XYZ file of C-alpha atoms in Angstrom:
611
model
C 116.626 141.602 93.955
C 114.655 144.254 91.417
C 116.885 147.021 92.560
C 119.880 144.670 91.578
C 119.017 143.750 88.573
C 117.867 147.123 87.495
C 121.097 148.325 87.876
C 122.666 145.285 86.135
C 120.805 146.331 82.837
C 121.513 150.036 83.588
C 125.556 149.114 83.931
C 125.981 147.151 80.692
C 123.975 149.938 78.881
C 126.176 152.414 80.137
C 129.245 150.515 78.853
C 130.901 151.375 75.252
C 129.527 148.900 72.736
C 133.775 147.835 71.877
C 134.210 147.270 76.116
C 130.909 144.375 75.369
C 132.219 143.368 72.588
C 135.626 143.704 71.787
C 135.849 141.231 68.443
C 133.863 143.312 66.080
C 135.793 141.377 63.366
C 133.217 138.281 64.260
C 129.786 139.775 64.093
C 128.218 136.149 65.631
C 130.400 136.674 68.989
C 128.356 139.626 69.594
C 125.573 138.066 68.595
C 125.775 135.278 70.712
C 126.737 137.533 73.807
C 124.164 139.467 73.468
C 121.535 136.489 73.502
C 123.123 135.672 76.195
C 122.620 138.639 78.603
C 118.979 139.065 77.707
C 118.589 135.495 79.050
C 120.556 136.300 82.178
C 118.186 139.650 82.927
C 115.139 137.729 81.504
C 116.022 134.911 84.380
C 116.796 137.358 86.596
C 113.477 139.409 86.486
C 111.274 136.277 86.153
C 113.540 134.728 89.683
C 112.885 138.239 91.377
C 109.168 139.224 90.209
C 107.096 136.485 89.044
C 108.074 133.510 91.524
C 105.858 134.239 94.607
C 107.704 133.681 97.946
C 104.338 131.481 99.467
C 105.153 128.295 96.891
C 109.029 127.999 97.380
C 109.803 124.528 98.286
C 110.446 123.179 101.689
C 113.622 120.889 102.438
C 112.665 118.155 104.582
C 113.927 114.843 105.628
C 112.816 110.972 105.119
C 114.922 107.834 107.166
C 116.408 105.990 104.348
C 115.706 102.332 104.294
C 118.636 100.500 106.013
C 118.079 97.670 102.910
C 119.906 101.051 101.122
C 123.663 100.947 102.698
C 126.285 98.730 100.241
C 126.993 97.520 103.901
C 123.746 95.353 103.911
C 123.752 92.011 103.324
C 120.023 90.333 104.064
C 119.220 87.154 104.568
C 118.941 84.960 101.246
C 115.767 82.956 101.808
C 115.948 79.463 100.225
C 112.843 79.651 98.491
C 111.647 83.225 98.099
C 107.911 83.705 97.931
C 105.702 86.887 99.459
C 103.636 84.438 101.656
C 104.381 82.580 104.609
C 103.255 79.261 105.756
C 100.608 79.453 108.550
C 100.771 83.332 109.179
C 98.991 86.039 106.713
C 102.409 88.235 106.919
C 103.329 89.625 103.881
C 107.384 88.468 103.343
C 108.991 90.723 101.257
C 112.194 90.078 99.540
C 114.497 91.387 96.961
C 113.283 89.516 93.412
C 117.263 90.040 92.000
C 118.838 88.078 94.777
C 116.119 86.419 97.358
C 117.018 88.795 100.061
C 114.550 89.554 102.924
C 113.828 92.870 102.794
C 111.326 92.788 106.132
C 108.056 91.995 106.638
C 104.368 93.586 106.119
C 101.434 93.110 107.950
C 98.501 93.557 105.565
C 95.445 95.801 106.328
C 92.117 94.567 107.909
C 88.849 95.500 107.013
C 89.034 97.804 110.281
C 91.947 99.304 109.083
C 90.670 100.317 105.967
C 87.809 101.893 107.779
C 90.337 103.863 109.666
C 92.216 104.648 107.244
C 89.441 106.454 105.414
C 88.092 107.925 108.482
C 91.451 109.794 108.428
C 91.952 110.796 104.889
C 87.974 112.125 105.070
C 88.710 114.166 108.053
C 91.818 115.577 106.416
C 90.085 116.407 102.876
C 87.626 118.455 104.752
C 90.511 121.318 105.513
C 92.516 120.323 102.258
C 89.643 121.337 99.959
C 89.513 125.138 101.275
C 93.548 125.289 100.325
C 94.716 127.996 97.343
C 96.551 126.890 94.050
C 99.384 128.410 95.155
C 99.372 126.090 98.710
C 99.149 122.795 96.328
C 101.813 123.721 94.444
C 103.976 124.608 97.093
C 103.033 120.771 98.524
C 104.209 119.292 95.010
C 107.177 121.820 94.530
C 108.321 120.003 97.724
C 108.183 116.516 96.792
C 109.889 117.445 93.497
C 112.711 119.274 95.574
C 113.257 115.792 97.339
C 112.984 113.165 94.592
C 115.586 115.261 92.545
C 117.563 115.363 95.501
C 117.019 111.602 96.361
C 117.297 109.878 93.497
C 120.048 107.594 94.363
C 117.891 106.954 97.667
C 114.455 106.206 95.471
C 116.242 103.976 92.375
C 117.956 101.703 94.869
C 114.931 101.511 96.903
C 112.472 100.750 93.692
C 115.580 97.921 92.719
C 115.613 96.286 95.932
C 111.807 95.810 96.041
C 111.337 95.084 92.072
C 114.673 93.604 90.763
C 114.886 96.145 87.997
C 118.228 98.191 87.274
C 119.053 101.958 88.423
C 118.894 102.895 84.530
C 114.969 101.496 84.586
C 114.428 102.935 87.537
C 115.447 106.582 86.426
C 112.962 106.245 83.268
C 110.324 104.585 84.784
C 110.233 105.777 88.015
C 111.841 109.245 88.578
C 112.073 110.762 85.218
C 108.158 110.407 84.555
C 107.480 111.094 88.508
C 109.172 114.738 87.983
C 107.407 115.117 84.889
C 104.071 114.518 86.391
C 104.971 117.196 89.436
C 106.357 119.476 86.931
C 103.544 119.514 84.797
C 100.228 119.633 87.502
C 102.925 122.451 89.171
C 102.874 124.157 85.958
C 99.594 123.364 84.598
C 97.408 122.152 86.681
C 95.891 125.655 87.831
C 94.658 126.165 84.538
C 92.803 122.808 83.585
C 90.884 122.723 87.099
C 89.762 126.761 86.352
C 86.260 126.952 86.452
C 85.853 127.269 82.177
C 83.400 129.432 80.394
C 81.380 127.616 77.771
C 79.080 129.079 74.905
C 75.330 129.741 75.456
C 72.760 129.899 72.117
C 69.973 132.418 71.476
C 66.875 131.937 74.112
C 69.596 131.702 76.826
C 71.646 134.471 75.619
C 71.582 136.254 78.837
C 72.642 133.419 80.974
C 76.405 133.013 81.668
C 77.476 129.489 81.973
C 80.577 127.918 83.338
C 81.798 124.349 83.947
C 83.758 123.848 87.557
C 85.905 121.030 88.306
C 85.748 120.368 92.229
C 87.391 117.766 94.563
C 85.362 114.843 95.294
C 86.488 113.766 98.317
C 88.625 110.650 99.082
C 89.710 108.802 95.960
C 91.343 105.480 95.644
C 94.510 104.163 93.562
C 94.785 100.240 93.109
C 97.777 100.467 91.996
C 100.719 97.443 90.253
C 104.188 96.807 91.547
C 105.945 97.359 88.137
C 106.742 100.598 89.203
C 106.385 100.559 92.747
C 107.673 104.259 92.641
C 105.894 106.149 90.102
C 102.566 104.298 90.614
C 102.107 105.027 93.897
C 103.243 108.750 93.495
C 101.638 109.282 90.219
C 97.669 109.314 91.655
C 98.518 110.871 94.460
C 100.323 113.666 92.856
C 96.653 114.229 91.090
C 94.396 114.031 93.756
C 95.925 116.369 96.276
C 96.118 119.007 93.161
C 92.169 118.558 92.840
C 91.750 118.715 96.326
C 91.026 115.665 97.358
C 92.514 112.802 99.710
C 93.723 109.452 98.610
C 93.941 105.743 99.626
C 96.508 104.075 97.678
C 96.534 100.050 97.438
C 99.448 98.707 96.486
C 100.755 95.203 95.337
C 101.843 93.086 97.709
C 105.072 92.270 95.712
C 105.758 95.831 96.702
C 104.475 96.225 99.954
C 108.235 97.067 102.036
C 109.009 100.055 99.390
C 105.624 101.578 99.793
C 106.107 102.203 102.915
C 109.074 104.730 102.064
C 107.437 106.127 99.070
C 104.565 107.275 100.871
C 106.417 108.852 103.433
C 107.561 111.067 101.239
C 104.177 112.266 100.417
C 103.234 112.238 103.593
C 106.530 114.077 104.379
C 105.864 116.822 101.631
C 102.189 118.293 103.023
C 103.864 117.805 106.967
C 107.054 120.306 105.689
C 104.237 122.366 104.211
C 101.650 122.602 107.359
C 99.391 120.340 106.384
C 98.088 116.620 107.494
C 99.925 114.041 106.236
C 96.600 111.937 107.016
C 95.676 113.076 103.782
C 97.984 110.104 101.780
C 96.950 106.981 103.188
C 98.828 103.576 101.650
C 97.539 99.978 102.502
C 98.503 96.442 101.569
C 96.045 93.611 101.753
C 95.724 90.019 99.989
C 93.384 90.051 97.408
C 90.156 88.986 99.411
C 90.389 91.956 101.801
C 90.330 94.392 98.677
C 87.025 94.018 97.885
C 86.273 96.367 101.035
C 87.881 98.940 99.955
C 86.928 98.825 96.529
C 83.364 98.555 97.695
C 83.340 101.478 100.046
C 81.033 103.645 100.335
C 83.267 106.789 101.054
C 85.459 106.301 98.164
C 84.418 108.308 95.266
C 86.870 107.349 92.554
C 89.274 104.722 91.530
C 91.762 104.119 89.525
C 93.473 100.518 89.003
C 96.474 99.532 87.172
C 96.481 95.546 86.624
C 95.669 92.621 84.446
C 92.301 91.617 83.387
C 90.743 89.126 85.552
C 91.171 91.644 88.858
C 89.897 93.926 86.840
C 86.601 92.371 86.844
C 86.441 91.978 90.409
C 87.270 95.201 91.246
C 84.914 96.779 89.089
C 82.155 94.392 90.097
C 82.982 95.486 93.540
C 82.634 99.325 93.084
C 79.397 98.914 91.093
C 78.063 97.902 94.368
C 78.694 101.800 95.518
C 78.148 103.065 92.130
C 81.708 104.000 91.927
C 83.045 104.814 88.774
C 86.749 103.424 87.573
C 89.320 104.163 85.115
C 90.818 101.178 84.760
C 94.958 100.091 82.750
C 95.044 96.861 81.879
C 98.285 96.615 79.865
C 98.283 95.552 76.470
C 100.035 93.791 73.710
C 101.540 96.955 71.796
C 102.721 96.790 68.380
C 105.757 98.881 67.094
C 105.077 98.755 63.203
C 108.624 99.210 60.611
C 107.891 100.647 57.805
C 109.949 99.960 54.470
C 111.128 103.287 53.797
C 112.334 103.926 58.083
C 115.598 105.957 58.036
C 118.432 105.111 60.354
C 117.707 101.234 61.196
C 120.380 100.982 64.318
C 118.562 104.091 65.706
C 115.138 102.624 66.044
C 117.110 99.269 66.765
C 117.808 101.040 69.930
C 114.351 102.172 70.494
C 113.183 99.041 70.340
C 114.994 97.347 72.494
C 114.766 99.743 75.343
C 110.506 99.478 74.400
C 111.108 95.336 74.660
C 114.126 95.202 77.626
C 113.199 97.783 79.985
C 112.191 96.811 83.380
C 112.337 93.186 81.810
C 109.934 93.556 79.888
C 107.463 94.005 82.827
C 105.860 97.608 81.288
C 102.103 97.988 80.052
C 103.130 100.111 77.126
C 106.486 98.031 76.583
C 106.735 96.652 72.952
C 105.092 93.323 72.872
C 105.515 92.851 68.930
C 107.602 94.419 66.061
C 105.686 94.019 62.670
C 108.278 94.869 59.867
C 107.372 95.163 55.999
C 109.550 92.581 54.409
C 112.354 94.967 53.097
C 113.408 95.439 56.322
C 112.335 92.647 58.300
C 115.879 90.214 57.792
C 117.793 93.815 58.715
C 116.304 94.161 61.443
C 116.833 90.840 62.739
C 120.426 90.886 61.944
C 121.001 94.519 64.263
C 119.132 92.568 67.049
C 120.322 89.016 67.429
C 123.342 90.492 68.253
C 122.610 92.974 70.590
C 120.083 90.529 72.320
C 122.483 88.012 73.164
C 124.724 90.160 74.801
C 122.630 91.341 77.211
C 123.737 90.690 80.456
C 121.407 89.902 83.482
C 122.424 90.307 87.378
C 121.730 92.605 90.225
C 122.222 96.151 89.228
C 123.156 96.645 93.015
C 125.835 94.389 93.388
C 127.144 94.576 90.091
C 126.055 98.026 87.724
C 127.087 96.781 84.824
C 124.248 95.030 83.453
C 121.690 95.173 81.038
C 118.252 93.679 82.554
C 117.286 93.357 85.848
C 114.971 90.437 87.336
C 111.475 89.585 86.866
C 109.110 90.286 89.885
C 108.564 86.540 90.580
C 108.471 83.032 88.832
C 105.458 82.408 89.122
C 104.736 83.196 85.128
C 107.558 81.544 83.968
C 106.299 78.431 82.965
C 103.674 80.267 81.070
C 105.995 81.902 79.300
C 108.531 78.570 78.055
C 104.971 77.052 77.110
C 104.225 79.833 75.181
C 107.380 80.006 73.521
C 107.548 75.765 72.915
C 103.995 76.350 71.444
C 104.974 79.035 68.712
C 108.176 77.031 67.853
C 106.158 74.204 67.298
C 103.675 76.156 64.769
C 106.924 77.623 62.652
C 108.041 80.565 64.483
C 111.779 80.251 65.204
C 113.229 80.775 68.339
C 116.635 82.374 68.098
C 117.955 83.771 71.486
C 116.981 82.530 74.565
C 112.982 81.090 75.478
C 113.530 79.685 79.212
C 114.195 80.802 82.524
C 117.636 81.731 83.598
C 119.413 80.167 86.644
C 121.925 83.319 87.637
C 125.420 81.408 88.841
C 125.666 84.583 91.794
C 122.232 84.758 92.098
C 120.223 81.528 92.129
C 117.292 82.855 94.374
C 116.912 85.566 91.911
C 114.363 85.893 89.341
C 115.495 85.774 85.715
C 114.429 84.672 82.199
C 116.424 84.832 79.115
C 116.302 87.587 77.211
C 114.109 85.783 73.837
C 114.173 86.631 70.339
C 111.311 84.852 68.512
C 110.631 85.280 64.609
C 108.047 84.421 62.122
C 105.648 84.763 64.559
C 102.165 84.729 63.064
C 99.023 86.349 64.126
C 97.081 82.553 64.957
C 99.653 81.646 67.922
C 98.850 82.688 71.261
C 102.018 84.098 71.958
C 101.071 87.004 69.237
C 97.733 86.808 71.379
C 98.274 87.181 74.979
C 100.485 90.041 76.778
C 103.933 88.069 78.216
C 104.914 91.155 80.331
C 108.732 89.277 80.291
C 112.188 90.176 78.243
C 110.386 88.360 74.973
C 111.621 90.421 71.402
C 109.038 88.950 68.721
C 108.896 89.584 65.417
C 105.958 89.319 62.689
C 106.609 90.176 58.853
C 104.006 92.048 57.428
C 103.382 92.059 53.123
C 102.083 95.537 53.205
C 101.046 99.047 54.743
C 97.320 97.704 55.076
C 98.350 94.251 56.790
C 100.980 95.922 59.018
C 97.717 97.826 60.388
C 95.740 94.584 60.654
C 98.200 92.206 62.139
C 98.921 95.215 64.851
C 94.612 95.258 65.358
C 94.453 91.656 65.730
C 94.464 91.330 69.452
C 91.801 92.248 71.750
C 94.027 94.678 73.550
C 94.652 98.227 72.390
C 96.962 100.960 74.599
C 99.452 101.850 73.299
C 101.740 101.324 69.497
C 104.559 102.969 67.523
C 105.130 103.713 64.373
C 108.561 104.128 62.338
C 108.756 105.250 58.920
C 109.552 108.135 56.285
C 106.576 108.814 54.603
C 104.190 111.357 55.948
C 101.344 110.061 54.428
C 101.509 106.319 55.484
C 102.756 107.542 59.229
C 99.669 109.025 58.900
C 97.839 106.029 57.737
C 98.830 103.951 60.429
C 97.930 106.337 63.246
C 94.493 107.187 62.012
C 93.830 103.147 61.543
C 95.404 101.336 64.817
C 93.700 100.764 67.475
C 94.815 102.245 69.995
C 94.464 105.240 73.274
C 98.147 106.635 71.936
C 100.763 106.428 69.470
C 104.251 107.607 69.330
C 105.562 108.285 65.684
C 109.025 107.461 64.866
C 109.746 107.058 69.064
C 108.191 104.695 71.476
C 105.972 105.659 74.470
C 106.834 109.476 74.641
C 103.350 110.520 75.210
C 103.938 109.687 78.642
C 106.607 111.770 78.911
C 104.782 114.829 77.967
C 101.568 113.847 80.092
C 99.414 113.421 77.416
C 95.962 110.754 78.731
C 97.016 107.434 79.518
C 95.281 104.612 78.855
C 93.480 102.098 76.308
C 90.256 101.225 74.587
C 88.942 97.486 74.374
C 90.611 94.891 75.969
C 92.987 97.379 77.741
C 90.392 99.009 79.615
C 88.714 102.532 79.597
C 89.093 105.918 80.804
C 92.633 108.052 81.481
C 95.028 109.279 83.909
C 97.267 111.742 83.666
C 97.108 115.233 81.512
C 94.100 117.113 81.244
C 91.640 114.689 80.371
C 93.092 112.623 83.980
C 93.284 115.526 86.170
C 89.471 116.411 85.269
C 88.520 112.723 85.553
C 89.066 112.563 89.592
C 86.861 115.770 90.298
C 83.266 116.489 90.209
C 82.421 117.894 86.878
C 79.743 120.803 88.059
C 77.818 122.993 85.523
C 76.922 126.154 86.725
C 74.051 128.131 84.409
C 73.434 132.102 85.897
C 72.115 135.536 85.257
C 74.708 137.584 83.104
C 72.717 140.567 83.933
C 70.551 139.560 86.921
C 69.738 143.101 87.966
C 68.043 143.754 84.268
C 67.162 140.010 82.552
C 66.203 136.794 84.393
C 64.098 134.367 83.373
C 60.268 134.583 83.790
C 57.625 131.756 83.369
C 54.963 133.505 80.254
C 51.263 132.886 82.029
C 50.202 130.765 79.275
C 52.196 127.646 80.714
C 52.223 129.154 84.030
C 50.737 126.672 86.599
C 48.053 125.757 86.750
C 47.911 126.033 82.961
C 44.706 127.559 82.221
C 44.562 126.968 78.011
C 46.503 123.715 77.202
C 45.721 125.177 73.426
C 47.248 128.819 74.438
C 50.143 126.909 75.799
C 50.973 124.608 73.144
C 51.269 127.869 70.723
C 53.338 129.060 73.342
C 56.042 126.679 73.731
C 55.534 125.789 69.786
C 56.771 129.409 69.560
C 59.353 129.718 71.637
C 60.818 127.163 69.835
C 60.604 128.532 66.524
C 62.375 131.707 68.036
C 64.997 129.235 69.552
C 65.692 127.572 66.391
C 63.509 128.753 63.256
C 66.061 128.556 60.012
C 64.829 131.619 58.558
C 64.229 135.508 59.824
C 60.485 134.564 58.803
C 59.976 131.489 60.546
C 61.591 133.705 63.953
C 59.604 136.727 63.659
C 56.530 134.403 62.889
C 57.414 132.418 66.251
C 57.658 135.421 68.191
C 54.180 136.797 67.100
C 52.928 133.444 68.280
C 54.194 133.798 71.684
C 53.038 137.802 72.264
C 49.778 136.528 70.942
C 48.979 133.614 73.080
C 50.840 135.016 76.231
């Protein structure tokens, strides 16, 4: 491959200028042409020198769910609910239509032992692999999701109810971004780091090491049954470590796909699949696992009240949890915002996507009032067109179905409640009875206005298709009315003005803002995750790769054969002059950190003379 593209670059330099580029009369042609072949020799080179044979990709193969043919029909249960009468089975069905998918038998407490058992055994081998042997595990799985995608989207709809467009964005775009990026970066943000010493311990060389910690857990939600179950493990084989994954039990049938990918990925690459490990259980069987002794790390994705019991359960191992509790993000208008329609269409993909079921979706618009009626008028429209259906039988919808019904009547009570305290409901507020699909899940895409801050429907996260707007008098309340909820993830931002963009950013609370675009931090794996009421600590980028390893400081010689440290006699145990030794350390101290020369050289006399 060098010797070919050595010669490439040796025949086009041989050739007369006029046989390159025969239009001198258009200087840009040759221009453009010439930009051109550097890029071609430039990808040539980089193909043939830098990519190291070791990580290429291995093609492998996963059975595709039957549930996937168009000639599948399912049986449409009556009354479709994940729990069966007199039996613990899990019953999973499709949320769009009230097809049976299959059914799940959830883990045991024994099973979760073994489960770990494995993924410890596994880790032990897995830990001694090379950067390059990780990345050829990930560079795998990427090869198959981009070559799968059909297979994954329709897999993620069946199990979910959401459509193949939400499914691309929320499950394989970011999941290929995440590979991408640890394949890319990850090396460097796990290298052990040099950090700075001072003046007594200038001839010590210290370092801080990120190191796997063993077998980590994922608790993981089922509004992206896909990328959430993917997502942590994509991290915690990179560090090194194993992984049990819990997923929802709304999603329990796709999980079992999705992991075999994984599983798939390290198999194709000669190494134990025991490593991914994914369980279902009902809630009461969690605690085991969250309790467990062998687990070193977890990370859960879910609403507030399991949140508490989860982390009440690891605190009885001392394990430490990030933990995502969605939120109730704002997406603040500013007067002066340029191109209306265009962050029209922002926000509705922020409010609409997945049906609203997203923990960084846009749970409030706060205009300023010069804007406010416009914005109303671009929506209303758009809003009621929206179609709803099963993106499987029919593709040309809008918005998929909710994951159950169970919070519909939540949400209508919600919605009466604000209605009945001014706001004005003008699109939809109830649950939606499909004509094709009865059994399916749906509520009406909502537009609610004049919300103010004091109803609870500005309060509490609705997680549903639910566009609500809230008119703000000013920069400074546009701020306030977005920081008056106890949650705090994620917000947006559209405006003009540098200098108020920048106003808003440094004053909501929030873990991340996207300016003049909604949720795109994600896309570029920056940390995810919240402060206050939506939780603490991040996943994904740096800060999330780091978080799932043990942080080790190392402190040694930088010239151990000349310099190392020695104890002075005068605190040398036993201590034979507690006087001598207070002068002692008093000195060293002053030579440490005296502010003048004086004070140094003083300190330094101190310590000769008492030594």
């Amino acid at each position: 491959m060098e010797r070919l593209a050595g010669q490439f670059v040796l025949d086009l330099f041989d050739r007369p200028y006029s046989d390159l580029f025969p239009s001198k009369s258009i200087p840009w042609i040759a221009i453009f042409s010439s930009f051109i072949v550097i890029v071609v020799v430039y990808l040539i080179l980089t193909y043939s020198v830098l990519i190291d044979e070791d990580e290429l990709p291995v093609n492998f193969t996963v059975p595709i769910p039957e549930q996937c043919s168009p000639a599948w029909k399912g049986e449409v249960l009556e009354e479709p609910n994940i729990k069966v009468s007199g039996s613990s089975t899990i019953q999973c069905y499709c949320p769009a239509d009230g097809r049976l998918l299959g059914k799940s038998n959830p883990a045991t407490p024994d099973g979760i032992d073994r489960a770990i058992v494995k993924a410890k055994e596994a880790q032990v081998e897995w830990a001694k692999t090379t950067w390059a042997q990780r990345r050829r595990v990930l560079k795998t799985m990427l090869r198959y999701v981009l070559r799968n995608q059909d297979a994954i989207a329709t897999v993620a709809c069946l199990d979910s109810g959401k459509t193949k467009v939400d499914a691309s964005f929320g499950e394989i775009l970011v999941t290929a971004e995440k590979l991408k990026w640890t394949i890319q970066h990850g090396e460097k943000v796990l290298r052990p780091e040099k950090r700075p010493s001072n003046f007594l311990m200038m001839y010590k060389h210290n370092e801080v090491r990120w190191e796997p910690l063993g077998v980590v857990a994922a608790c993981v939600s089922w509004n992206y049954p896909f990328h959430n179950l993917i997502g942590p493990i994509i991290s915690a084989l990179f560090t090194g470590s194993a992984i049990i994954v819990k997923v929802s039990e709304r999603t329990a049938w796709s999980s079992q796909y999705f992991t075999s990918i994984a599983r798939a990925s390290l198999a194709a690459c000669g190494h134990s699949p025991q490593l991914v490990q994914s369980i279902v259980c009902w809630p009461q069987t969690a605690n085991h696992l969250t309790s467990h002794p062998d687990i070193s790390h977890i990370t859960f994705i879910g609403s507030r009240p399991i949140a508490h019991s989860v982390c009440a359960s690891a605190s009885k191992s001392l394990t430490p949890v990030c933990v995502e509790l969605g939120g109730k993000d704002p997406a603040i208008i500013l007067d002066d915002v340029k191109n209306l329609p265009k962050v029209a269409s922002i926000l509705m993909r922020g409010i609409f996507q997945s049906a609203g079921q997203n923990c960084v979706g846009i749970e409030r618009i706060i205009a300023l009032g010069a804007v406010y009626p416009q914005l109303i008028s671009l929506l209303e429209p758009r809003i009621q067109t929206l179609r709803l259906g099963s993106t499987l039988e029919d593709p040309e919808i809008d918005v998929g179905a909710m994951i159950s019904a169970d919070s519909f009547p939540r949400l209508e009570a919600l919605i009466t409640e604000a209605v009945s305290q001014g706001a004005r409901l003008l699109l939809g507020g109830k649950r939606y009875i499909h004509p094709i699909y009865p059994e399916g899940h749906y509520f009406s895409p909502t537009l609610l206005v004049d919300v103010l801050p004091t109803m609870r429907i500005a309060q509490e996260e609705c997680f549903g298709p639910i566009c609500l707007l809230m008119r703000a008098d000013s920069l400074s309340s546009a701020v306030t009315l977005a920081n008056s909820t106890m949650y705090a993830l994620g917000a947006s931002v559209f405006g003009s003005s540098t200098k108020d963009l920048n106003t808003v950013v440094a004053n909501v609370k929030a873990g991340m803002v996207s300016v003049n675009d909604f949720a795109v931090y994600y896309a570029v794996q920056l940390p995810f995750g919240g402060v206050g009421g939506s939780g603490y600590g991040r996943f994904a980028g740096e800060e999330g790769l780091r978080a799932i390893c043990n942080t080790k400081s190392v402190c040694r010689d930088r010239f151990p054969a000349w310099i190392s440290t020695a104890i002075p006699s005068a605190v040398d145990y036993p201590i034979k002059s507690a006087h001598r030794a207070w002068e002692v350390c008093k000195g060293v101290v002053g030579l440490g950190y005296g502010e003048r020369v004086g004070e140094r050289v003083s300190a330094l006399w101190s310590i000769v003379r008492n030594s």
